[in-house]
PDB file of C-alpha atoms in Angstrom:
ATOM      1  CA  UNK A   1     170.267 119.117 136.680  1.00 81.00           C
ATOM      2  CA  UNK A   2     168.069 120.521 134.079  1.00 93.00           C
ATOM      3  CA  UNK A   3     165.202 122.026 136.498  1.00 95.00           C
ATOM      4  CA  UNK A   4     167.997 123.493 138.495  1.00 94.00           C
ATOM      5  CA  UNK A   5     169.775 125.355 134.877  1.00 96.00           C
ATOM      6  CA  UNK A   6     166.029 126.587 133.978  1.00 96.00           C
ATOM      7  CA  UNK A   7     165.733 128.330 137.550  1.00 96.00           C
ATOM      8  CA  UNK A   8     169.171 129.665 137.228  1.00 95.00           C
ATOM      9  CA  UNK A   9     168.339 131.731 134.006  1.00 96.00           C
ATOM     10  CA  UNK A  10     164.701 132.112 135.301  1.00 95.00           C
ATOM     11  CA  UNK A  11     162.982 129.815 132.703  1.00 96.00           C
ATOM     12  CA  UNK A  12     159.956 128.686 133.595  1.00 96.00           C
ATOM     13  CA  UNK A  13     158.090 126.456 131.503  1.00 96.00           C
ATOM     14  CA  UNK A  14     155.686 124.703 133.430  1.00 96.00           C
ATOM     15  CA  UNK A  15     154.891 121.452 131.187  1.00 97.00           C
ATOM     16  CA  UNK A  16     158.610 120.824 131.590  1.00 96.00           C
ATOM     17  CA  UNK A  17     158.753 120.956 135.119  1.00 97.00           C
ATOM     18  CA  UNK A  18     155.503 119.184 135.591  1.00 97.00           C
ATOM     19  CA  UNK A  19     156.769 116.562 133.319  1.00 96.00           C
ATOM     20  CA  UNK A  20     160.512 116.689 135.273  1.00 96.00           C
ATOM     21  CA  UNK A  21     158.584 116.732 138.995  1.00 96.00           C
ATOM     22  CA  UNK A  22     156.169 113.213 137.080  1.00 96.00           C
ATOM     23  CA  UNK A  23     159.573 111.451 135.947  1.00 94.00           C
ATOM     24  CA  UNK A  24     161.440 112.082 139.181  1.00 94.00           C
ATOM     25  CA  UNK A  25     158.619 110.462 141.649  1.00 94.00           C
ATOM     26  CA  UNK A  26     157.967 107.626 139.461  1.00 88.00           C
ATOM     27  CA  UNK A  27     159.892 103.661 139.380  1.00 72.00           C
ATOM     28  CA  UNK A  28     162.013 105.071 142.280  1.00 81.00           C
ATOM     29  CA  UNK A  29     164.010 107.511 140.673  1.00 92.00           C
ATOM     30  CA  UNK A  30     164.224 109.378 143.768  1.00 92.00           C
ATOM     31  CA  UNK A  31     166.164 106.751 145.484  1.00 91.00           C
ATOM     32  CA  UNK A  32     169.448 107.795 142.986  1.00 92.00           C
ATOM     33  CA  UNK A  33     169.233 111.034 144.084  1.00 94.00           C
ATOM     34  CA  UNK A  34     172.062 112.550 146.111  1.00 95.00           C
ATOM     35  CA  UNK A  35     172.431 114.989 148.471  1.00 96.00           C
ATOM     36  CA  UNK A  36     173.108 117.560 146.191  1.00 96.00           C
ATOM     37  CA  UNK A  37     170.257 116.160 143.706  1.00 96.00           C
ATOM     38  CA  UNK A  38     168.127 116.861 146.560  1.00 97.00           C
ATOM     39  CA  UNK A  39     168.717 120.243 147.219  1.00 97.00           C
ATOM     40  CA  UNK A  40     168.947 121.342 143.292  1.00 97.00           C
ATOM     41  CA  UNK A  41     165.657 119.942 142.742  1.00 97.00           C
ATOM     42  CA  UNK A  42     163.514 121.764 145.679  1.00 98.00           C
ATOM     43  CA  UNK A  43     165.499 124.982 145.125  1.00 97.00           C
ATOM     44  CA  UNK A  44     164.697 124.821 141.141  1.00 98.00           C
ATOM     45  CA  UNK A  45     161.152 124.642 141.921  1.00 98.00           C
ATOM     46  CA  UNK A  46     160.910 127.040 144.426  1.00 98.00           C
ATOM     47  CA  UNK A  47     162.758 129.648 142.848  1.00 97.00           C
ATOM     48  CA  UNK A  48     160.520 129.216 139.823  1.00 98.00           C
ATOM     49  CA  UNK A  49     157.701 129.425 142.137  1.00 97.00           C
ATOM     50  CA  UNK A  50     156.172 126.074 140.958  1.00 97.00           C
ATOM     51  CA  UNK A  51     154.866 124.176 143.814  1.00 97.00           C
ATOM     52  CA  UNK A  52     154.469 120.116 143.061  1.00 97.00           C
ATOM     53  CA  UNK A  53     153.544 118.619 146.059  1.00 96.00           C
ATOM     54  CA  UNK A  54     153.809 115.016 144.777  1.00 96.00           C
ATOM     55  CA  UNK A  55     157.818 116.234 144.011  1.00 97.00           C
ATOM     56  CA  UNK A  56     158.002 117.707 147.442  1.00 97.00           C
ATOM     57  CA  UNK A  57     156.715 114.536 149.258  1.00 95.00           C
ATOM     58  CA  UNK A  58     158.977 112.189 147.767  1.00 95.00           C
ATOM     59  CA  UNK A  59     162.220 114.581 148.407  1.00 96.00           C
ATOM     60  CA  UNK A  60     161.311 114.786 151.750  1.00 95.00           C
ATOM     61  CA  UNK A  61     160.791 110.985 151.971  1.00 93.00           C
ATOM     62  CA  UNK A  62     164.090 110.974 150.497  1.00 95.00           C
ATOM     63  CA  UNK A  63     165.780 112.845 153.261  1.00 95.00           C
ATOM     64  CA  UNK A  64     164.089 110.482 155.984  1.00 93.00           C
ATOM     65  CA  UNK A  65     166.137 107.635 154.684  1.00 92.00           C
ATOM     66  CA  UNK A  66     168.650 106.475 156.734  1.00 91.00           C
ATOM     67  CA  UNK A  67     172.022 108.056 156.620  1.00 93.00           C
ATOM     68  CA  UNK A  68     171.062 110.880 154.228  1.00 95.00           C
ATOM     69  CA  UNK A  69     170.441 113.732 156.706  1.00 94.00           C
ATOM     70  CA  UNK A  70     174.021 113.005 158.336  1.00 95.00           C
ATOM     71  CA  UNK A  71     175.939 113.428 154.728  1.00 96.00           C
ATOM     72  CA  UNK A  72     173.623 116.972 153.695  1.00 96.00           C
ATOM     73  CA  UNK A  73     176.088 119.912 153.791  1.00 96.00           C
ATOM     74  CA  UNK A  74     175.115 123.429 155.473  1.00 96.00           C
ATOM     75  CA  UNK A  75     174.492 124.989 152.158  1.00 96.00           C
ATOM     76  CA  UNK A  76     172.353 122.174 151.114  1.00 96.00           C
ATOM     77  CA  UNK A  77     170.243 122.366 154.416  1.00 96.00           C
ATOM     78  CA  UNK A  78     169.708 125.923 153.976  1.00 97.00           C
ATOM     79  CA  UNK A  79     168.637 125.610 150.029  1.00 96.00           C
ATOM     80  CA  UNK A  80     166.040 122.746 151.163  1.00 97.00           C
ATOM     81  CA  UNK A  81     164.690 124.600 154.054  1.00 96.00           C
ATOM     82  CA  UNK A  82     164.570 127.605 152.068  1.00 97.00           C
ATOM     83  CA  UNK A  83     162.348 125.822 149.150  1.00 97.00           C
ATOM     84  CA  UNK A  84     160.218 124.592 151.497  1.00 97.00           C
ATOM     85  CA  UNK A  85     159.311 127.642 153.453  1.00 96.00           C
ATOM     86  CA  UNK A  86     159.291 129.931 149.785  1.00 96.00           C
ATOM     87  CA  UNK A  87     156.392 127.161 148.823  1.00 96.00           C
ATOM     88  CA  UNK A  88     154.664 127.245 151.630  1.00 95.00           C
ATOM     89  CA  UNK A  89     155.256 123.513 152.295  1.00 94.00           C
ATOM     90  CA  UNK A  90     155.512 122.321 155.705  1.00 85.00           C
ATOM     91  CA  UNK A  91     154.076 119.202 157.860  1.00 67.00           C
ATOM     92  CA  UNK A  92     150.941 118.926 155.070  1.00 66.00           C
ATOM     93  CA  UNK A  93     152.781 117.228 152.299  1.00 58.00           C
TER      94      UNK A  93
END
């Protein structure tokens, strides 16, 4: 996950992630995404401190789907919850 590899080594370059957060909500892409997909993508942003609402809304759609909750693991839970509360995203988006 290349937003997740930028965050790792503290990269941030915003017109990439803008342009990563764009791709990912458009034509469904989100639907492809795993569990793990999931969580890498909201903890990338957050630990860049880039909030993308748009990107935030459509993960957490995501996660509503049925079955997907059930197959997150513990460490994936905690990342997601943690990007959330780090952004300052809660019942708004």
């Amino acid at each position: 996950n290349t937003a997740w590899a930028f965050a790792k080594l503290g990269i941030r370059n915003d017109a990439l992630m803008a342009g990563l957060a764009s791709r990912t909500v458009q034509d469904d892409c989100l639907s492809s995404f795993q569990p793990e997909g999931v969580a890498s993508m909201a903890y990338a942003y957050a630990k860049l401190g880039i909030r993308n609402d748009a990107l935030m809304a459509g993960l957490a759609r995501r996660m509503l789907k049925e079955g997907f909750l059930c197959r997150l693991k513990a460490r994936e839970v905690a990342n997601i919850a943690w990007a959330f509360a780090k952004l300052g995203i809660g019942q708004d988006v």
